[in-house]
Amino acid sequence: MIRFKRLDHVAIMIPTGKKEEARQFYGNTLQLVEIPGNHPRGAIWYGIADVQLHLVEEDGDTKISGRHPAFEVADLEAAKAYLTRKGIEIAYSSVITGRSRLFFRDPFGNRVELLEYEQ
């Protein structure tokens, strides 16, 4: 069983080369506060209430998109063991300091991230 705690973030894709336009819209128009840092894949992160929005550049011709929701779980190792027992393939991505994470795809190709913050 996976013990979900909360939605942590949603990653949406923006066209390559459109970061400044994205900053204009999300930062200026919607007035979201950018979370500074050197984020994976050069992403731009914003805070919205207690959830984060991650904007990641991606070419439009990508067959399998990187867009995904990310859920914080109580025990990532237990979640990994559960998914493995169910025959679900686990994938990993770049390291983010302070959190462990894994990815999998649902039967329809949607990417899902599970993460656990380090204590």
PDB file of C-alpha atoms in Angstrom, residues 14 17-39 42-46 55 57:
ATOM      1  CA  ILE A  14       6.549  24.951 -21.951  1.00  0.00           C
ATOM      2  CA  GLY A  17      13.069  28.938 -25.548  1.00  0.00           C
ATOM      3  CA  LYS A  18       9.932  30.358 -23.901  1.00  0.00           C
ATOM      4  CA  LYS A  19      11.163  30.748 -20.302  1.00  0.00           C
ATOM      5  CA  GLU A  20      10.946  34.549 -20.273  1.00  0.00           C
ATOM      6  CA  GLU A  21       7.417  34.471 -21.700  1.00  0.00           C
ATOM      7  CA  ALA A  22       6.500  31.927 -19.021  1.00  0.00           C
ATOM      8  CA  ARG A  23       7.991  34.171 -16.327  1.00  0.00           C
ATOM      9  CA  GLN A  24       5.979  37.104 -17.654  1.00  0.00           C
ATOM     10  CA  PHE A  25       2.749  35.123 -17.446  1.00  0.00           C
ATOM     11  CA  TYR A  26       3.214  33.155 -14.214  1.00  0.00           C
ATOM     12  CA  GLY A  27       5.336  35.706 -12.341  1.00  0.00           C
ATOM     13  CA  ASN A  28       3.906  39.009 -13.543  1.00  0.00           C
ATOM     14  CA  THR A  29       0.369  38.270 -14.731  1.00  0.00           C
ATOM     15  CA  LEU A  30      -0.549  35.617 -12.145  1.00  0.00           C
ATOM     16  CA  GLN A  31       1.826  37.148  -9.554  1.00  0.00           C
ATOM     17  CA  LEU A  32       3.220  33.809  -8.381  1.00  0.00           C
ATOM     18  CA  VAL A  33       6.418  33.908  -6.344  1.00  0.00           C
ATOM     19  CA  GLU A  34       9.346  32.179  -8.047  1.00  0.00           C
ATOM     20  CA  ILE A  35      11.329  29.709  -5.963  1.00  0.00           C
ATOM     21  CA  PRO A  36      15.002  30.474  -6.636  1.00  0.00           C
ATOM     22  CA  GLY A  37      17.476  27.709  -7.296  1.00  0.00           C
ATOM     23  CA  ASN A  38      19.277  25.618  -9.858  1.00  0.00           C
ATOM     24  CA  HIS A  39      16.402  23.214 -10.550  1.00  0.00           C
ATOM     25  CA  GLY A  42      16.585  24.217 -15.860  1.00  0.00           C
ATOM     26  CA  ALA A  43      12.998  24.334 -14.633  1.00  0.00           C
ATOM     27  CA  ILE A  44      11.304  27.403 -13.186  1.00  0.00           C
ATOM     28  CA  TRP A  45       9.538  26.706  -9.891  1.00  0.00           C
ATOM     29  CA  TYR A  46       6.691  28.714  -8.359  1.00  0.00           C
ATOM     30  CA  LEU A  55       7.659  24.773 -15.610  1.00  0.00           C
ATOM     31  CA  GLU A  57      11.022  23.207 -21.330  1.00  0.00           C
TER      32      GLU A  57
END
